[in-house]
Amino acid sequence: MSEKNKFSGCPATGIGSMPGGDAREAAKTVTGSFADGQGMPHLAELPARGPGADMIGRTIGMLVELYGHVEPSGWRISDRPGRDTRRARSWLGEDLDALEEFTQGYEGLLKVQAVGPWTLAAALELRGGEAMLADAGACRDLAGSLAEGLRAHLAEVRRRMPGAEVVLQLDEPSLTAVLLGRVRSASGYRTYRAVDRQVVESALRDTLAVVGEDGTAIVHSCAPEVPFALLRRAGAAGISFDFSLLTEREEEAIGEAVEGGTQLFLGVVPSTDAATTALSDPGGSVMGVRTLWSRLGLNPGTLAESVTVTPSCGLAGASPAYARAALAHSARAARSLADNPE
């Protein structure tokens, strides 16, 4: 089966985070929005619950033999699992319980998310307060711990939802900053040295490989200047990004990705209530995608199989009503793209 075909039943999906703190309500919304082939349900994240439910804290809770606790400046390495780590693991279990309840008998693609090794290294502090990014050895240890934890997490999801084909999404919004030396130090007066691209690519490749030979992994970034070619070389079967941040400089890389079979998860639906009027026209939401395809000389007939429609980023900052509307609109926009590719 080609990587393209793996996503053939995935016209739309969400990014990850949802508003509020009710795990059952979030799972009901996500699974209901993408029922009957409308898209790919995902494991909702509810950061409004507090530290441990945020994407960094949730992923720290998955680490093996590495632990974290919350300081005023953010998450910091710990010697043993404390209250914050236990809370992160408890909330993850609660979210899995809810998703399992609403996916009984489900067969199809199902997405789970975790923070990738480089965004995690930029966010997690060493004991002295500097980011793990400052220590190459610590970064290697972190990536290894993350890979081991993700294997266990994926095994648990597959056990709970045996009919699902689990897709792993690595969230890497800090990746470009890591590559370009833009991550600020604890003092804020300097930036950490850029990490060698080969080192970055190697760690990503090892992390993405945890899905196994038959598994599927994608990478998401809602930051500008997504390194498309690097992510493809690292083994990402799909790349998820905010379509509004795309520039002409990246269009050639987009064309190469499509022709190489990489699935594009295009964030075309606004992720906050500020743009409610944008939800009035599903066809209008994907007009820019059609225009891009035409400009690149790509076959319009490949749109439906190459593109998955998503919100521009997570929906944690939206109202519950808007979050529901945005997911439903993503599915409608995807149908519009399939029905009218030109």
PDB file of C-alpha atoms in Angstrom, residues 84-319:
ATOM      1  CA  ASP A  84       2.971  16.951  37.856  1.00  0.00           C
ATOM      2  CA  THR A  85       4.113  13.838  35.972  1.00  0.00           C
ATOM      3  CA  ARG A  86       1.466  11.687  37.663  1.00  0.00           C
ATOM      4  CA  ARG A  87      -1.211  14.226  36.779  1.00  0.00           C
ATOM      5  CA  ALA A  88      -0.110  14.249  33.111  1.00  0.00           C
ATOM      6  CA  ARG A  89      -0.334  10.464  32.958  1.00  0.00           C
ATOM      7  CA  SER A  90      -3.712  10.447  34.680  1.00  0.00           C
ATOM      8  CA  TRP A  91      -5.211  12.924  32.226  1.00  0.00           C
ATOM      9  CA  LEU A  92      -3.829  10.996  29.264  1.00  0.00           C
ATOM     10  CA  GLY A  93      -5.495   7.876  30.643  1.00  0.00           C
ATOM     11  CA  GLU A  94      -8.771   9.758  31.059  1.00  0.00           C
ATOM     12  CA  ASP A  95      -8.602  10.983  27.460  1.00  0.00           C
ATOM     13  CA  LEU A  96      -7.872   7.483  26.180  1.00  0.00           C
ATOM     14  CA  ASP A  97     -10.821   6.111  28.184  1.00  0.00           C
ATOM     15  CA  ALA A  98     -13.118   8.668  26.553  1.00  0.00           C
ATOM     16  CA  LEU A  99     -11.835   8.030  23.034  1.00  0.00           C
ATOM     17  CA  GLU A 100     -12.123   4.281  23.528  1.00  0.00           C
ATOM     18  CA  GLU A 101     -15.760   4.725  24.586  1.00  0.00           C
ATOM     19  CA  PHE A 102     -16.658   6.631  21.425  1.00  0.00           C
ATOM     20  CA  THR A 103     -14.683   4.439  18.998  1.00  0.00           C
ATOM     21  CA  GLN A 104     -16.178   1.054  19.848  1.00  0.00           C
ATOM     22  CA  GLY A 105     -16.062  -1.020  16.663  1.00  0.00           C
ATOM     23  CA  TYR A 106     -14.292   1.758  14.754  1.00  0.00           C
ATOM     24  CA  GLU A 107     -12.172   0.728  11.796  1.00  0.00           C
ATOM     25  CA  GLY A 108     -10.110   3.307   9.996  1.00  0.00           C
ATOM     26  CA  LEU A 109      -7.434   5.908  10.566  1.00  0.00           C
ATOM     27  CA  LEU A 110      -7.082   7.293  14.100  1.00  0.00           C
ATOM     28  CA  LYS A 111      -4.544   9.991  15.007  1.00  0.00           C
ATOM     29  CA  VAL A 112      -2.638  10.545  18.239  1.00  0.00           C
ATOM     30  CA  GLN A 113      -0.282  13.445  18.887  1.00  0.00           C
ATOM     31  CA  ALA A 114       2.940  13.983  20.827  1.00  0.00           C
ATOM     32  CA  VAL A 115       5.555  16.714  20.873  1.00  0.00           C
ATOM     33  CA  GLY A 116       8.584  15.908  18.755  1.00  0.00           C
ATOM     34  CA  PRO A 117      12.126  15.665  20.164  1.00  0.00           C
ATOM     35  CA  TRP A 118      13.302  19.134  19.116  1.00  0.00           C
ATOM     36  CA  THR A 119      10.346  21.179  20.313  1.00  0.00           C
ATOM     37  CA  LEU A 120      10.529  19.176  23.536  1.00  0.00           C
ATOM     38  CA  ALA A 121      14.277  19.898  23.870  1.00  0.00           C
ATOM     39  CA  ALA A 122      13.584  23.606  23.354  1.00  0.00           C
ATOM     40  CA  ALA A 123      10.849  23.653  26.010  1.00  0.00           C
ATOM     41  CA  LEU A 124      12.118  21.309  28.739  1.00  0.00           C
ATOM     42  CA  GLU A 125      14.636  22.839  31.149  1.00  0.00           C
ATOM     43  CA  LEU A 126      17.725  21.256  32.656  1.00  0.00           C
ATOM     44  CA  ARG A 127      18.166  21.553  36.409  1.00  0.00           C
ATOM     45  CA  GLY A 128      20.068  24.828  36.012  1.00  0.00           C
ATOM     46  CA  GLY A 129      17.226  26.435  34.067  1.00  0.00           C
ATOM     47  CA  GLU A 130      18.665  26.302  30.560  1.00  0.00           C
ATOM     48  CA  ALA A 131      16.846  24.359  27.845  1.00  0.00           C
ATOM     49  CA  MET A 132      17.893  20.789  27.141  1.00  0.00           C
ATOM     50  CA  LEU A 133      18.680  22.093  23.666  1.00  0.00           C
ATOM     51  CA  ALA A 134      21.922  23.489  25.112  1.00  0.00           C
ATOM     52  CA  ASP A 135      23.276  19.996  25.840  1.00  0.00           C
ATOM     53  CA  ALA A 136      23.763  17.620  22.893  1.00  0.00           C
ATOM     54  CA  GLY A 137      24.006  14.579  25.164  1.00  0.00           C
ATOM     55  CA  ALA A 138      20.799  15.538  26.960  1.00  0.00           C
ATOM     56  CA  CYS A 139      19.063  15.884  23.589  1.00  0.00           C
ATOM     57  CA  ARG A 140      20.115  12.362  22.624  1.00  0.00           C
ATOM     58  CA  ASP A 141      18.865  10.974  25.921  1.00  0.00           C
ATOM     59  CA  LEU A 142      15.591  12.857  25.532  1.00  0.00           C
ATOM     60  CA  ALA A 143      15.017  11.575  21.997  1.00  0.00           C
ATOM     61  CA  GLY A 144      15.687   8.003  23.097  1.00  0.00           C
ATOM     62  CA  SER A 145      13.352   8.285  26.080  1.00  0.00           C
ATOM     63  CA  LEU A 146      10.654   9.800  23.879  1.00  0.00           C
ATOM     64  CA  ALA A 147      10.940   7.032  21.283  1.00  0.00           C
ATOM     65  CA  GLU A 148      10.620   4.351  23.957  1.00  0.00           C
ATOM     66  CA  GLY A 149       7.641   6.106  25.519  1.00  0.00           C
ATOM     67  CA  LEU A 150       5.903   6.529  22.177  1.00  0.00           C
ATOM     68  CA  ARG A 151       6.246   2.830  21.396  1.00  0.00           C
ATOM     69  CA  ALA A 152       4.464   2.025  24.650  1.00  0.00           C
ATOM     70  CA  HIS A 153       1.806   4.683  24.004  1.00  0.00           C
ATOM     71  CA  LEU A 154       1.081   3.420  20.487  1.00  0.00           C
ATOM     72  CA  ALA A 155       0.845  -0.147  21.781  1.00  0.00           C
ATOM     73  CA  GLU A 156      -1.702   0.973  24.376  1.00  0.00           C
ATOM     74  CA  VAL A 157      -3.797   2.825  21.797  1.00  0.00           C
ATOM     75  CA  ARG A 158      -3.754  -0.185  19.469  1.00  0.00           C
ATOM     76  CA  ARG A 159      -4.774  -2.464  22.328  1.00  0.00           C
ATOM     77  CA  ARG A 160      -7.723  -0.241  23.235  1.00  0.00           C
ATOM     78  CA  MET A 161      -8.847   0.382  19.644  1.00  0.00           C
ATOM     79  CA  PRO A 162      -7.851  -2.783  17.791  1.00  0.00           C
ATOM     80  CA  GLY A 163      -9.763  -1.940  14.609  1.00  0.00           C
ATOM     81  CA  ALA A 164      -8.032   1.394  14.102  1.00  0.00           C
ATOM     82  CA  GLU A 165      -4.956   2.131  12.011  1.00  0.00           C
ATOM     83  CA  VAL A 166      -3.094   4.486  14.314  1.00  0.00           C
ATOM     84  CA  VAL A 167      -1.338   7.520  12.839  1.00  0.00           C
ATOM     85  CA  LEU A 168       1.293   9.296  14.957  1.00  0.00           C
ATOM     86  CA  GLN A 169       1.544  13.075  14.664  1.00  0.00           C
ATOM     87  CA  LEU A 170       4.698  14.713  15.999  1.00  0.00           C
ATOM     88  CA  ASP A 171       4.151  18.365  16.890  1.00  0.00           C
ATOM     89  CA  GLU A 172       7.278  20.359  16.050  1.00  0.00           C
ATOM     90  CA  PRO A 173       6.405  24.085  16.109  1.00  0.00           C
ATOM     91  CA  SER A 174       9.939  24.978  17.350  1.00  0.00           C
ATOM     92  CA  LEU A 175      11.751  22.920  14.713  1.00  0.00           C
ATOM     93  CA  THR A 176      12.581  25.820  12.388  1.00  0.00           C
ATOM     94  CA  ALA A 177      13.808  27.921  15.322  1.00  0.00           C
ATOM     95  CA  VAL A 178      16.058  25.030  16.397  1.00  0.00           C
ATOM     96  CA  LEU A 179      17.498  24.727  12.882  1.00  0.00           C
ATOM     97  CA  LEU A 180      18.106  28.466  12.525  1.00  0.00           C
ATOM     98  CA  GLY A 181      19.404  29.197  16.025  1.00  0.00           C
ATOM     99  CA  ARG A 182      16.409  31.267  17.064  1.00  0.00           C
ATOM    100  CA  VAL A 183      15.493  29.580  20.356  1.00  0.00           C
ATOM    101  CA  ARG A 184      16.100  32.057  23.182  1.00  0.00           C
ATOM    102  CA  SER A 185      18.047  31.168  26.300  1.00  0.00           C
ATOM    103  CA  ALA A 186      16.585  31.342  29.808  1.00  0.00           C
ATOM    104  CA  SER A 187      17.833  34.909  30.244  1.00  0.00           C
ATOM    105  CA  GLY A 188      16.367  35.947  26.912  1.00  0.00           C
ATOM    106  CA  TYR A 189      19.547  37.836  26.040  1.00  0.00           C
ATOM    107  CA  ARG A 190      20.965  35.237  23.686  1.00  0.00           C
ATOM    108  CA  THR A 191      19.890  32.336  21.519  1.00  0.00           C
ATOM    109  CA  TYR A 192      21.056  28.737  21.498  1.00  0.00           C
ATOM    110  CA  ARG A 193      23.358  27.663  18.714  1.00  0.00           C
ATOM    111  CA  ALA A 194      21.631  26.177  15.668  1.00  0.00           C
ATOM    112  CA  VAL A 195      21.579  22.375  15.697  1.00  0.00           C
ATOM    113  CA  ASP A 196      23.179  20.626  12.740  1.00  0.00           C
ATOM    114  CA  ARG A 197      20.541  19.612  10.205  1.00  0.00           C
ATOM    115  CA  GLN A 198      21.829  16.048   9.988  1.00  0.00           C
ATOM    116  CA  VAL A 199      21.548  15.673  13.772  1.00  0.00           C
ATOM    117  CA  VAL A 200      18.016  17.061  13.667  1.00  0.00           C
ATOM    118  CA  GLU A 201      17.023  14.793  10.796  1.00  0.00           C
ATOM    119  CA  SER A 202      18.508  11.700  12.430  1.00  0.00           C
ATOM    120  CA  ALA A 203      16.617  12.227  15.709  1.00  0.00           C
ATOM    121  CA  LEU A 204      13.378  12.830  13.839  1.00  0.00           C
ATOM    122  CA  ARG A 205      13.901   9.726  11.717  1.00  0.00           C
ATOM    123  CA  ASP A 206      14.426   7.570  14.805  1.00  0.00           C
ATOM    124  CA  THR A 207      11.345   9.035  16.483  1.00  0.00           C
ATOM    125  CA  LEU A 208       9.090   8.668  13.449  1.00  0.00           C
ATOM    126  CA  ALA A 209      10.261   5.071  13.057  1.00  0.00           C
ATOM    127  CA  VAL A 210       8.513   4.027  16.294  1.00  0.00           C
ATOM    128  CA  VAL A 211       5.317   3.439  14.280  1.00  0.00           C
ATOM    129  CA  GLY A 212       6.929   0.366  12.717  1.00  0.00           C
ATOM    130  CA  GLU A 213       7.141  -0.712   9.088  1.00  0.00           C
ATOM    131  CA  ASP A 214       3.383  -0.837   8.653  1.00  0.00           C
ATOM    132  CA  GLY A 215       2.645   2.305  10.661  1.00  0.00           C
ATOM    133  CA  THR A 216       2.238   5.903   9.565  1.00  0.00           C
ATOM    134  CA  ALA A 217       3.649   9.111  11.028  1.00  0.00           C
ATOM    135  CA  ILE A 218       3.225  12.761  10.144  1.00  0.00           C
ATOM    136  CA  VAL A 219       4.751  15.995  11.435  1.00  0.00           C
ATOM    137  CA  HIS A 220       2.815  19.151  12.306  1.00  0.00           C
ATOM    138  CA  SER A 221       4.088  22.715  12.620  1.00  0.00           C
ATOM    139  CA  CYS A 222       1.993  25.859  12.734  1.00  0.00           C
ATOM    140  CA  ALA A 223       5.144  28.026  12.533  1.00  0.00           C
ATOM    141  CA  PRO A 224       6.510  29.711   9.390  1.00  0.00           C
ATOM    142  CA  GLU A 225       9.266  28.202   7.206  1.00  0.00           C
ATOM    143  CA  VAL A 226       8.426  24.530   7.613  1.00  0.00           C
ATOM    144  CA  PRO A 227      11.463  22.448   6.451  1.00  0.00           C
ATOM    145  CA  PHE A 228       9.524  20.240   4.036  1.00  0.00           C
ATOM    146  CA  ALA A 229      12.481  18.483   2.420  1.00  0.00           C
ATOM    147  CA  LEU A 230      14.082  17.603   5.765  1.00  0.00           C
ATOM    148  CA  LEU A 231      10.836  16.166   7.113  1.00  0.00           C
ATOM    149  CA  ARG A 232      10.333  14.049   4.017  1.00  0.00           C
ATOM    150  CA  ARG A 233      13.878  12.691   4.244  1.00  0.00           C
ATOM    151  CA  ALA A 234      13.272  11.881   7.919  1.00  0.00           C
ATOM    152  CA  GLY A 235      10.358   9.660   6.922  1.00  0.00           C
ATOM    153  CA  ALA A 236       7.252  11.771   7.469  1.00  0.00           C
ATOM    154  CA  ALA A 237       4.395  10.327   5.389  1.00  0.00           C
ATOM    155  CA  GLY A 238       2.510  13.605   5.786  1.00  0.00           C
ATOM    156  CA  ILE A 239       3.249  17.210   6.729  1.00  0.00           C
ATOM    157  CA  SER A 240       0.694  19.381   8.511  1.00  0.00           C
ATOM    158  CA  PHE A 241       0.991  23.181   8.445  1.00  0.00           C
ATOM    159  CA  ASP A 242      -0.830  26.507   8.497  1.00  0.00           C
ATOM    160  CA  PHE A 243      -1.576  27.180   4.833  1.00  0.00           C
ATOM    161  CA  SER A 244      -1.757  30.963   5.389  1.00  0.00           C
ATOM    162  CA  LEU A 245       1.966  31.014   6.323  1.00  0.00           C
ATOM    163  CA  LEU A 246       3.101  29.431   3.066  1.00  0.00           C
ATOM    164  CA  THR A 247       5.341  31.647   0.920  1.00  0.00           C
ATOM    165  CA  GLU A 248       6.512  31.461  -2.692  1.00  0.00           C
ATOM    166  CA  ARG A 249       9.914  30.221  -1.511  1.00  0.00           C
ATOM    167  CA  GLU A 250       8.286  27.018  -0.274  1.00  0.00           C
ATOM    168  CA  GLU A 251       6.087  26.295  -3.283  1.00  0.00           C
ATOM    169  CA  GLU A 252       8.687  24.219  -5.117  1.00  0.00           C
ATOM    170  CA  ALA A 253       9.090  22.041  -2.023  1.00  0.00           C
ATOM    171  CA  ILE A 254       5.299  21.619  -1.916  1.00  0.00           C
ATOM    172  CA  GLY A 255       5.241  20.450  -5.532  1.00  0.00           C
ATOM    173  CA  GLU A 256       8.053  17.972  -4.872  1.00  0.00           C
ATOM    174  CA  ALA A 257       6.242  16.670  -1.786  1.00  0.00           C
ATOM    175  CA  VAL A 258       3.025  16.062  -3.716  1.00  0.00           C
ATOM    176  CA  GLU A 259       4.826  14.340  -6.576  1.00  0.00           C
ATOM    177  CA  GLY A 260       6.747  12.239  -4.045  1.00  0.00           C
ATOM    178  CA  GLY A 261       3.557  10.983  -2.416  1.00  0.00           C
ATOM    179  CA  THR A 262       3.695  13.037   0.789  1.00  0.00           C
ATOM    180  CA  GLN A 263       0.253  13.849   2.162  1.00  0.00           C
ATOM    181  CA  LEU A 264      -0.363  17.548   2.836  1.00  0.00           C
ATOM    182  CA  PHE A 265      -2.460  18.402   5.879  1.00  0.00           C
ATOM    183  CA  LEU A 266      -3.463  21.941   4.991  1.00  0.00           C
ATOM    184  CA  GLY A 267      -4.586  24.247   7.794  1.00  0.00           C
ATOM    185  CA  VAL A 268      -7.098  26.399   5.926  1.00  0.00           C
ATOM    186  CA  VAL A 269      -9.832  26.773   8.567  1.00  0.00           C
ATOM    187  CA  PRO A 270      -9.212  29.508  11.193  1.00  0.00           C
ATOM    188  CA  SER A 271      -8.602  28.069  14.657  1.00  0.00           C
ATOM    189  CA  THR A 272     -10.288  30.826  16.701  1.00  0.00           C
ATOM    190  CA  ASP A 273     -13.716  32.438  16.823  1.00  0.00           C
ATOM    191  CA  ALA A 274     -12.284  35.700  15.520  1.00  0.00           C
ATOM    192  CA  ALA A 275     -12.944  34.549  11.972  1.00  0.00           C
ATOM    193  CA  THR A 276     -16.407  32.991  12.303  1.00  0.00           C
ATOM    194  CA  THR A 277     -17.468  34.494   8.969  1.00  0.00           C
ATOM    195  CA  ALA A 278     -14.830  32.335   7.270  1.00  0.00           C
ATOM    196  CA  LEU A 279     -17.004  29.304   8.015  1.00  0.00           C
ATOM    197  CA  SER A 280     -19.813  30.448   5.746  1.00  0.00           C
ATOM    198  CA  ASP A 281     -18.288  29.154   2.493  1.00  0.00           C
ATOM    199  CA  PRO A 282     -16.576  25.728   2.430  1.00  0.00           C
ATOM    200  CA  GLY A 283     -15.499  26.237  -1.176  1.00  0.00           C
ATOM    201  CA  GLY A 284     -13.939  29.577  -0.344  1.00  0.00           C
ATOM    202  CA  SER A 285     -11.825  27.997   2.389  1.00  0.00           C
ATOM    203  CA  VAL A 286      -9.989  25.840  -0.153  1.00  0.00           C
ATOM    204  CA  MET A 287      -9.879  28.309  -3.050  1.00  0.00           C
ATOM    205  CA  GLY A 288      -6.225  29.076  -2.296  1.00  0.00           C
ATOM    206  CA  VAL A 289      -5.406  25.375  -2.484  1.00  0.00           C
ATOM    207  CA  ARG A 290      -6.906  25.115  -5.976  1.00  0.00           C
ATOM    208  CA  THR A 291      -4.963  28.215  -7.016  1.00  0.00           C
ATOM    209  CA  LEU A 292      -1.707  26.776  -5.694  1.00  0.00           C
ATOM    210  CA  TRP A 293      -2.277  23.504  -7.566  1.00  0.00           C
ATOM    211  CA  SER A 294      -2.858  25.436 -10.773  1.00  0.00           C
ATOM    212  CA  ARG A 295       0.211  27.625 -10.260  1.00  0.00           C
ATOM    213  CA  LEU A 296       2.409  24.563  -9.680  1.00  0.00           C
ATOM    214  CA  GLY A 297       0.998  22.794 -12.733  1.00  0.00           C
ATOM    215  CA  LEU A 298      -0.242  19.873 -10.640  1.00  0.00           C
ATOM    216  CA  ASN A 299      -3.088  17.671 -11.816  1.00  0.00           C
ATOM    217  CA  PRO A 300      -6.340  18.870 -10.128  1.00  0.00           C
ATOM    218  CA  GLY A 301      -7.436  15.256  -9.996  1.00  0.00           C
ATOM    219  CA  THR A 302      -4.768  14.567  -7.371  1.00  0.00           C
ATOM    220  CA  LEU A 303      -6.188  17.104  -4.895  1.00  0.00           C
ATOM    221  CA  ALA A 304      -8.581  14.773  -3.127  1.00  0.00           C
ATOM    222  CA  GLU A 305      -5.951  12.085  -2.583  1.00  0.00           C
ATOM    223  CA  SER A 306      -3.041  14.407  -1.742  1.00  0.00           C
ATOM    224  CA  VAL A 307      -4.723  16.876   0.632  1.00  0.00           C
ATOM    225  CA  THR A 308      -6.306  16.559   4.052  1.00  0.00           C
ATOM    226  CA  VAL A 309      -8.115  19.671   5.294  1.00  0.00           C
ATOM    227  CA  THR A 310      -7.568  20.854   8.890  1.00  0.00           C
ATOM    228  CA  PRO A 311      -7.922  23.904  11.095  1.00  0.00           C
ATOM    229  CA  SER A 312      -4.854  26.153  10.953  1.00  0.00           C
ATOM    230  CA  CYS A 313      -3.749  25.041  14.418  1.00  0.00           C
ATOM    231  CA  GLY A 314      -5.173  23.539  17.598  1.00  0.00           C
ATOM    232  CA  LEU A 315      -8.607  24.664  18.779  1.00  0.00           C
ATOM    233  CA  ALA A 316      -7.854  25.130  22.496  1.00  0.00           C
ATOM    234  CA  GLY A 317      -8.340  28.900  22.204  1.00  0.00           C
ATOM    235  CA  ALA A 318     -11.761  28.620  20.559  1.00  0.00           C
ATOM    236  CA  SER A 319     -15.188  28.379  22.140  1.00  0.00           C
TER     237      SER A 319
END
